Amino acid sequence: VQRIRRTEDAERILRWVAISGILMCTFGVIQYAFANGAYYWFFKFRNVSTTDHLTGAFPNKNLFGEFICLTIGPIIWWLMTAGQDSRKERAGSWSKDSAVPHQVKGALLMMSLTIVIIALFLSLSQGAVIATGIGVTVMLLVLFRKSYIPGQTVAGFFGIGLFAVALLFIVGGDRVTRAVKRLDNWNDNGRYQIWQANLDALSDYPIVGTGVGSHRFVYHRYLNTPNTAGIYTHAENAYLQIASETGLIGFGLCVACLLLCFWWCAQGVRVSRNRMSTIAIAGITCSLVASCLHNLVDFGWYIQGTMSLFVVLMACVCRLYQFE
């Protein structure tokens, strides 16, 4: 937060987040297209294969989906503001973005967004696909309500999505068809019983929980049918794991933090009179909504590679709200 001293600082950080998402998805698509089963084509990781679905550099398709949830908002923000120079760019200072023609920048970002959508679908993470769709819809509705985008722009984004899906089938053929069929086949993978186990643990230790990091050692006690196929290192629901490990005190702090973040988002959009800042706040809101929804069925906040992005986005929306 203290490093973000001007609106341009937050914008630069959002571009870094967007670039990280674009690069990760591009790498993931290439790794999946030319997969030999190993990560980076040489590293074998547990029992996970890169030929089954797209995972990028993550050991789990859902964690890769969480990464997309957190970067999709900044990517769309960058695409929507590609033709609008910030004050820093007009001054001709550090940023080199102004040297790139706006038309070229916009075309590259549209291609990048298409790659991200393709990567999202090929990850086969049902939760991430649904959460990202809801987050993007919220962003577009907010901006449409603020009259910052016309209905044609909203239709254009949905057109990009349809184009990406069509490109999947044209290029991928039977492989993509089989992947989409698996995407449509919901399987709880034991989530319901592990969720119930965490609720039972919370009822026994309601105040401070069983201790941070204790999940993998405690959940066995509460499973009616213990899983012998593996270990539940996480609860497949970040909220339930926070509650069972830190009790109502920790869960209350978590909820208070999220409510504060969304208050910054809502108030920032309401009071902002700067188009670029408003779209940036809406983009962050998109990612936060998607992440919060996805963590209902996963544990992205327990992974450094995704939680670090969440923290960075919280810092950006805090400062953007304060500036506005």
mmCIF file of N, CA and C in Angstrom, residues 87-165:
data_model
loop_
_atom_site.group_PDB
_atom_site.id
_atom_site.type_symbol
_atom_site.label_atom_id
_atom_site.label_comp_id
_atom_site.label_asym_id
_atom_site.label_seq_id
_atom_site.Cartn_x
_atom_site.Cartn_y
_atom_site.Cartn_z
ATOM 1 N N ARG A 87 -1.671 10.067 -17.166
ATOM 2 C CA ARG A 87 -0.901 11.310 -17.075
ATOM 3 C C ARG A 87 0.584 11.038 -17.165
ATOM 4 N N LYS A 88 1.007 9.912 -16.620
ATOM 5 C CA LYS A 88 2.434 9.599 -16.626
ATOM 6 C C LYS A 88 2.923 9.344 -18.048
ATOM 7 N N GLU A 89 2.104 8.657 -18.851
ATOM 8 C CA GLU A 89 2.507 8.358 -20.216
ATOM 9 C C GLU A 89 2.548 9.643 -21.051
ATOM 10 N N ARG A 90 1.580 10.536 -20.832
ATOM 11 C CA ARG A 90 1.572 11.788 -21.595
ATOM 12 C C ARG A 90 2.787 12.646 -21.265
ATOM 13 N N ALA A 91 3.298 12.473 -20.037
ATOM 14 C CA ALA A 91 4.483 13.234 -19.647
ATOM 15 C C ALA A 91 5.750 12.658 -20.261
ATOM 16 N N GLY A 92 5.650 11.450 -20.873
ATOM 17 C CA GLY A 92 6.800 10.854 -21.531
ATOM 18 C C GLY A 92 7.842 10.344 -20.561
ATOM 19 N N SER A 93 7.420 9.841 -19.394
ATOM 20 C CA SER A 93 8.382 9.394 -18.396
ATOM 21 C C SER A 93 8.678 7.911 -18.547
ATOM 22 N N TRP A 94 8.874 7.223 -17.423
ATOM 23 C CA TRP A 94 9.442 5.876 -17.398
ATOM 24 C C TRP A 94 8.742 4.907 -18.335
ATOM 25 N N SER A 95 7.388 4.911 -18.368
ATOM 26 C CA SER A 95 6.641 3.910 -19.118
ATOM 27 C C SER A 95 6.909 4.012 -20.614
ATOM 28 N N LYS A 96 7.084 2.862 -21.257
ATOM 29 C CA LYS A 96 7.320 2.798 -22.695
ATOM 30 C C LYS A 96 6.063 2.419 -23.459
ATOM 31 N N ASP A 97 4.931 2.256 -22.764
ATOM 32 C CA ASP A 97 3.707 1.824 -23.423
ATOM 33 C C ASP A 97 3.277 2.801 -24.506
ATOM 34 N N SER A 98 3.551 4.113 -24.297
ATOM 35 C CA SER A 98 3.094 5.110 -25.250
ATOM 36 C C SER A 98 3.786 4.955 -26.600
ATOM 37 N N ALA A 99 4.950 4.231 -26.644
ATOM 38 C CA ALA A 99 5.649 4.023 -27.897
ATOM 39 C C ALA A 99 4.963 2.984 -28.769
ATOM 40 N N VAL A 100 4.053 2.220 -28.207
ATOM 41 C CA VAL A 100 3.336 1.188 -28.942
ATOM 42 C C VAL A 100 2.027 1.775 -29.457
ATOM 43 N N PRO A 101 1.768 1.693 -30.762
ATOM 44 C CA PRO A 101 0.499 2.215 -31.296
ATOM 45 C C PRO A 101 -0.692 1.577 -30.596
ATOM 46 N N HIS A 102 -1.712 2.383 -30.344
ATOM 47 C CA HIS A 102 -2.863 1.890 -29.600
ATOM 48 C C HIS A 102 -3.552 0.742 -30.320
ATOM 49 N N GLN A 103 -3.585 0.789 -31.664
ATOM 50 C CA GLN A 103 -4.238 -0.275 -32.408
ATOM 51 C C GLN A 103 -3.497 -1.598 -32.238
ATOM 52 N N VAL A 104 -2.158 -1.526 -32.272
ATOM 53 C CA VAL A 104 -1.357 -2.744 -32.094
ATOM 54 C C VAL A 104 -1.520 -3.286 -30.678
ATOM 55 N N LYS A 105 -1.477 -2.378 -29.704
ATOM 56 C CA LYS A 105 -1.643 -2.786 -28.315
ATOM 57 C C LYS A 105 -2.998 -3.448 -28.101
ATOM 58 N N GLY A 106 -4.058 -2.843 -28.665
ATOM 59 C CA GLY A 106 -5.390 -3.411 -28.523
ATOM 60 C C GLY A 106 -5.497 -4.773 -29.164
ATOM 61 N N ALA A 107 -4.906 -4.947 -30.351
ATOM 62 C CA ALA A 107 -4.960 -6.250 -31.027
ATOM 63 C C ALA A 107 -4.229 -7.317 -30.226
ATOM 64 N N LEU A 108 -3.063 -6.966 -29.688
ATOM 65 C CA LEU A 108 -2.307 -7.928 -28.878
ATOM 66 C C LEU A 108 -3.072 -8.323 -27.618
ATOM 67 N N LEU A 109 -3.725 -7.347 -27.000
ATOM 68 C CA LEU A 109 -4.482 -7.653 -25.790
ATOM 69 C C LEU A 109 -5.719 -8.488 -26.096
ATOM 70 N N MET A 110 -6.350 -8.273 -27.259
ATOM 71 C CA MET A 110 -7.478 -9.112 -27.647
ATOM 72 C C MET A 110 -7.033 -10.541 -27.886
ATOM 73 N N MET A 111 -5.878 -10.713 -28.531
ATOM 74 C CA MET A 111 -5.325 -12.054 -28.724
ATOM 75 C C MET A 111 -5.001 -12.693 -27.376
ATOM 76 N N SER A 112 -4.451 -11.892 -26.469
ATOM 77 C CA SER A 112 -4.095 -12.412 -25.151
ATOM 78 C C SER A 112 -5.330 -12.858 -24.376
ATOM 79 N N LEU A 113 -6.395 -12.041 -24.433
ATOM 80 C CA LEU A 113 -7.629 -12.405 -23.746
ATOM 81 C C LEU A 113 -8.203 -13.691 -24.323
ATOM 82 N N THR A 114 -8.109 -13.868 -25.635
ATOM 83 C CA THR A 114 -8.577 -15.100 -26.267
ATOM 84 C C THR A 114 -7.795 -16.305 -25.745
ATOM 85 N N ILE A 115 -6.475 -16.154 -25.621
ATOM 86 C CA ILE A 115 -5.638 -17.241 -25.102
ATOM 87 C C ILE A 115 -6.019 -17.565 -23.663
ATOM 88 N N VAL A 116 -6.284 -16.531 -22.859
ATOM 89 C CA VAL A 116 -6.663 -16.751 -21.461
ATOM 90 C C VAL A 116 -7.978 -17.520 -21.371
ATOM 91 N N ILE A 117 -8.951 -17.161 -22.208
ATOM 92 C CA ILE A 117 -10.239 -17.863 -22.195
ATOM 93 C C ILE A 117 -10.057 -19.317 -22.621
ATOM 94 N N ILE A 118 -9.228 -19.547 -23.648
ATOM 95 C CA ILE A 118 -8.950 -20.919 -24.084
ATOM 96 C C ILE A 118 -8.304 -21.709 -22.950
ATOM 97 N N ALA A 119 -7.333 -21.101 -22.282
ATOM 98 C CA ALA A 119 -6.656 -21.773 -21.179
ATOM 99 C C ALA A 119 -7.625 -22.096 -20.052
ATOM 100 N N LEU A 120 -8.550 -21.186 -19.772
ATOM 101 C CA LEU A 120 -9.528 -21.404 -18.710
ATOM 102 C C LEU A 120 -10.390 -22.623 -19.009
ATOM 103 N N PHE A 121 -10.879 -22.740 -20.238
ATOM 104 C CA PHE A 121 -11.726 -23.876 -20.587
ATOM 105 C C PHE A 121 -10.938 -25.177 -20.604
ATOM 106 N N LEU A 122 -9.699 -25.133 -21.090
ATOM 107 C CA LEU A 122 -8.902 -26.348 -21.155
ATOM 108 C C LEU A 122 -8.402 -26.791 -19.781
ATOM 109 N N SER A 123 -8.485 -25.917 -18.788
ATOM 110 C CA SER A 123 -8.102 -26.332 -17.435
ATOM 111 C C SER A 123 -9.105 -27.328 -16.859
ATOM 112 N N LEU A 124 -10.328 -27.357 -17.405
ATOM 113 C CA LEU A 124 -11.393 -28.269 -16.956
ATOM 114 C C LEU A 124 -11.789 -28.015 -15.500
ATOM 115 N N SER A 125 -11.549 -26.806 -15.015
ATOM 116 C CA SER A 125 -11.942 -26.452 -13.656
ATOM 117 C C SER A 125 -13.328 -25.820 -13.702
ATOM 118 N N GLN A 126 -14.339 -26.636 -13.353
ATOM 119 C CA GLN A 126 -15.714 -26.132 -13.437
ATOM 120 C C GLN A 126 -15.915 -24.897 -12.569
ATOM 121 N N GLY A 127 -15.400 -24.951 -11.338
ATOM 122 C CA GLY A 127 -15.564 -23.836 -10.420
ATOM 123 C C GLY A 127 -14.946 -22.563 -10.947
ATOM 124 N N ALA A 128 -13.748 -22.651 -11.538
ATOM 125 C CA ALA A 128 -13.058 -21.471 -12.052
ATOM 126 C C ALA A 128 -13.799 -20.896 -13.252
ATOM 127 N N VAL A 129 -14.327 -21.753 -14.122
ATOM 128 C CA VAL A 129 -15.063 -21.274 -15.294
ATOM 129 C C VAL A 129 -16.303 -20.493 -14.854
ATOM 130 N N ILE A 130 -17.060 -21.054 -13.918
ATOM 131 C CA ILE A 130 -18.282 -20.393 -13.451
ATOM 132 C C ILE A 130 -17.949 -19.105 -12.707
ATOM 133 N N ALA A 131 -16.968 -19.162 -11.814
ATOM 134 C CA ALA A 131 -16.604 -17.984 -11.026
ATOM 135 C C ALA A 131 -16.091 -16.857 -11.909
ATOM 136 N N THR A 132 -15.252 -17.190 -12.895
ATOM 137 C CA THR A 132 -14.729 -16.165 -13.803
ATOM 138 C C THR A 132 -15.843 -15.547 -14.622
ATOM 139 N N GLY A 133 -16.765 -16.376 -15.092
ATOM 140 C CA GLY A 133 -17.895 -15.854 -15.855
ATOM 141 C C GLY A 133 -18.729 -14.879 -15.046
ATOM 142 N N ILE A 134 -18.987 -15.209 -13.788
ATOM 143 C CA ILE A 134 -19.764 -14.311 -12.930
ATOM 144 C C ILE A 134 -18.996 -13.023 -12.658
ATOM 145 N N GLY A 135 -17.685 -13.142 -12.389
ATOM 146 C CA GLY A 135 -16.877 -11.953 -12.125
ATOM 147 C C GLY A 135 -16.850 -10.999 -13.307
ATOM 148 N N VAL A 136 -16.660 -11.531 -14.515
ATOM 149 C CA VAL A 136 -16.632 -10.687 -15.711
ATOM 150 C C VAL A 136 -17.997 -10.043 -15.938
ATOM 151 N N THR A 137 -19.074 -10.802 -15.705
ATOM 152 C CA THR A 137 -20.416 -10.253 -15.865
ATOM 153 C C THR A 137 -20.652 -9.084 -14.908
ATOM 154 N N VAL A 138 -20.200 -9.240 -13.652
ATOM 155 C CA VAL A 138 -20.335 -8.157 -12.672
ATOM 156 C C VAL A 138 -19.590 -6.912 -13.148
ATOM 157 N N MET A 139 -18.370 -7.107 -13.639
ATOM 158 C CA MET A 139 -17.576 -5.964 -14.111
ATOM 159 C C MET A 139 -18.279 -5.239 -15.251
ATOM 160 N N LEU A 140 -18.752 -5.970 -16.232
ATOM 161 C CA LEU A 140 -19.393 -5.351 -17.385
ATOM 162 C C LEU A 140 -20.687 -4.647 -16.989
ATOM 163 N N LEU A 141 -21.455 -5.245 -16.085
ATOM 164 C CA LEU A 141 -22.695 -4.609 -15.647
ATOM 165 C C LEU A 141 -22.423 -3.318 -14.889
ATOM 166 N N VAL A 142 -21.389 -3.326 -14.045
ATOM 167 C CA VAL A 142 -21.037 -2.117 -13.297
ATOM 168 C C VAL A 142 -20.653 -0.988 -14.249
ATOM 169 N N LEU A 143 -19.810 -1.304 -15.228
ATOM 170 C CA LEU A 143 -19.367 -0.273 -16.169
ATOM 171 C C LEU A 143 -20.500 0.175 -17.087
ATOM 172 N N PHE A 144 -21.384 -0.744 -17.440
ATOM 173 C CA PHE A 144 -22.539 -0.368 -18.250
ATOM 174 C C PHE A 144 -23.456 0.563 -17.459
ATOM 175 N N ARG A 145 -23.604 0.267 -16.165
ATOM 176 C CA ARG A 145 -24.436 1.121 -15.308
ATOM 177 C C ARG A 145 -23.819 2.515 -15.159
ATOM 178 N N LYS A 146 -22.493 2.578 -15.136
ATOM 179 C CA LYS A 146 -21.812 3.874 -15.029
ATOM 180 C C LYS A 146 -21.713 4.590 -16.377
ATOM 181 N N SER A 147 -22.207 3.953 -17.429
ATOM 182 C CA SER A 147 -22.184 4.518 -18.787
ATOM 183 C C SER A 147 -20.766 4.706 -19.314
ATOM 184 N N TYR A 148 -19.828 3.857 -18.844
ATOM 185 C CA TYR A 148 -18.466 3.920 -19.354
ATOM 186 C C TYR A 148 -18.259 3.012 -20.556
ATOM 187 N N ILE A 149 -19.172 2.078 -20.784
ATOM 188 C CA ILE A 149 -19.083 1.233 -21.960
ATOM 189 C C ILE A 149 -20.470 1.122 -22.584
ATOM 190 N N PRO A 150 -20.553 1.165 -23.909
ATOM 191 C CA PRO A 150 -21.846 0.992 -24.568
ATOM 192 C C PRO A 150 -22.214 -0.486 -24.658
ATOM 193 N N GLY A 151 -23.438 -0.738 -25.006
ATOM 194 C CA GLY A 151 -23.880 -2.116 -25.149
ATOM 195 C C GLY A 151 -23.087 -2.879 -26.189
ATOM 196 N N GLN A 152 -22.576 -2.164 -27.230
ATOM 197 C CA GLN A 152 -21.784 -2.840 -28.253
ATOM 198 C C GLN A 152 -20.494 -3.412 -27.684
ATOM 199 N N THR A 153 -19.894 -2.694 -26.716
ATOM 200 C CA THR A 153 -18.659 -3.196 -26.106
ATOM 201 C C THR A 153 -18.925 -4.456 -25.304
ATOM 202 N N VAL A 154 -20.035 -4.464 -24.556
ATOM 203 C CA VAL A 154 -20.409 -5.663 -23.809
ATOM 204 C C VAL A 154 -20.593 -6.839 -24.765
ATOM 205 N N ALA A 155 -21.297 -6.596 -25.870
ATOM 206 C CA ALA A 155 -21.489 -7.649 -26.865
ATOM 207 C C ALA A 155 -20.152 -8.080 -27.458
ATOM 208 N N GLY A 156 -19.222 -7.131 -27.607
ATOM 209 C CA GLY A 156 -17.909 -7.460 -28.153
ATOM 210 C C GLY A 156 -17.143 -8.418 -27.262
ATOM 211 N N PHE A 157 -17.216 -8.216 -25.941
ATOM 212 C CA PHE A 157 -16.518 -9.124 -25.029
ATOM 213 C C PHE A 157 -17.113 -10.529 -25.087
ATOM 214 N N PHE A 158 -18.422 -10.608 -25.136
ATOM 215 C CA PHE A 158 -19.034 -11.923 -25.274
ATOM 216 C C PHE A 158 -18.678 -12.539 -26.625
ATOM 217 N N GLY A 159 -18.499 -11.681 -27.637
ATOM 218 C CA GLY A 159 -18.064 -12.184 -28.937
ATOM 219 C C GLY A 159 -16.675 -12.777 -28.884
ATOM 220 N N ILE A 160 -15.774 -12.130 -28.126
ATOM 221 C CA ILE A 160 -14.427 -12.677 -27.949
ATOM 222 C C ILE A 160 -14.500 -14.057 -27.296
ATOM 223 N N GLY A 161 -15.390 -14.184 -26.298
ATOM 224 C CA GLY A 161 -15.550 -15.472 -25.638
ATOM 225 C C GLY A 161 -16.036 -16.543 -26.587
ATOM 226 N N LEU A 162 -17.030 -16.204 -27.392
ATOM 227 C CA LEU A 162 -17.547 -17.175 -28.356
ATOM 228 C C LEU A 162 -16.488 -17.533 -29.398
ATOM 229 N N PHE A 163 -15.709 -16.541 -29.829
ATOM 230 C CA PHE A 163 -14.638 -16.800 -30.792
ATOM 231 C C PHE A 163 -13.591 -17.747 -30.210
ATOM 232 N N ALA A 164 -13.261 -17.529 -28.936
ATOM 233 C CA ALA A 164 -12.274 -18.401 -28.297
ATOM 234 C C ALA A 164 -12.778 -19.840 -28.223
ATOM 235 N N VAL A 165 -14.060 -20.013 -27.865
ATOM 236 C CA VAL A 165 -14.626 -21.361 -27.793
ATOM 237 C C VAL A 165 -14.649 -22.004 -29.177
#
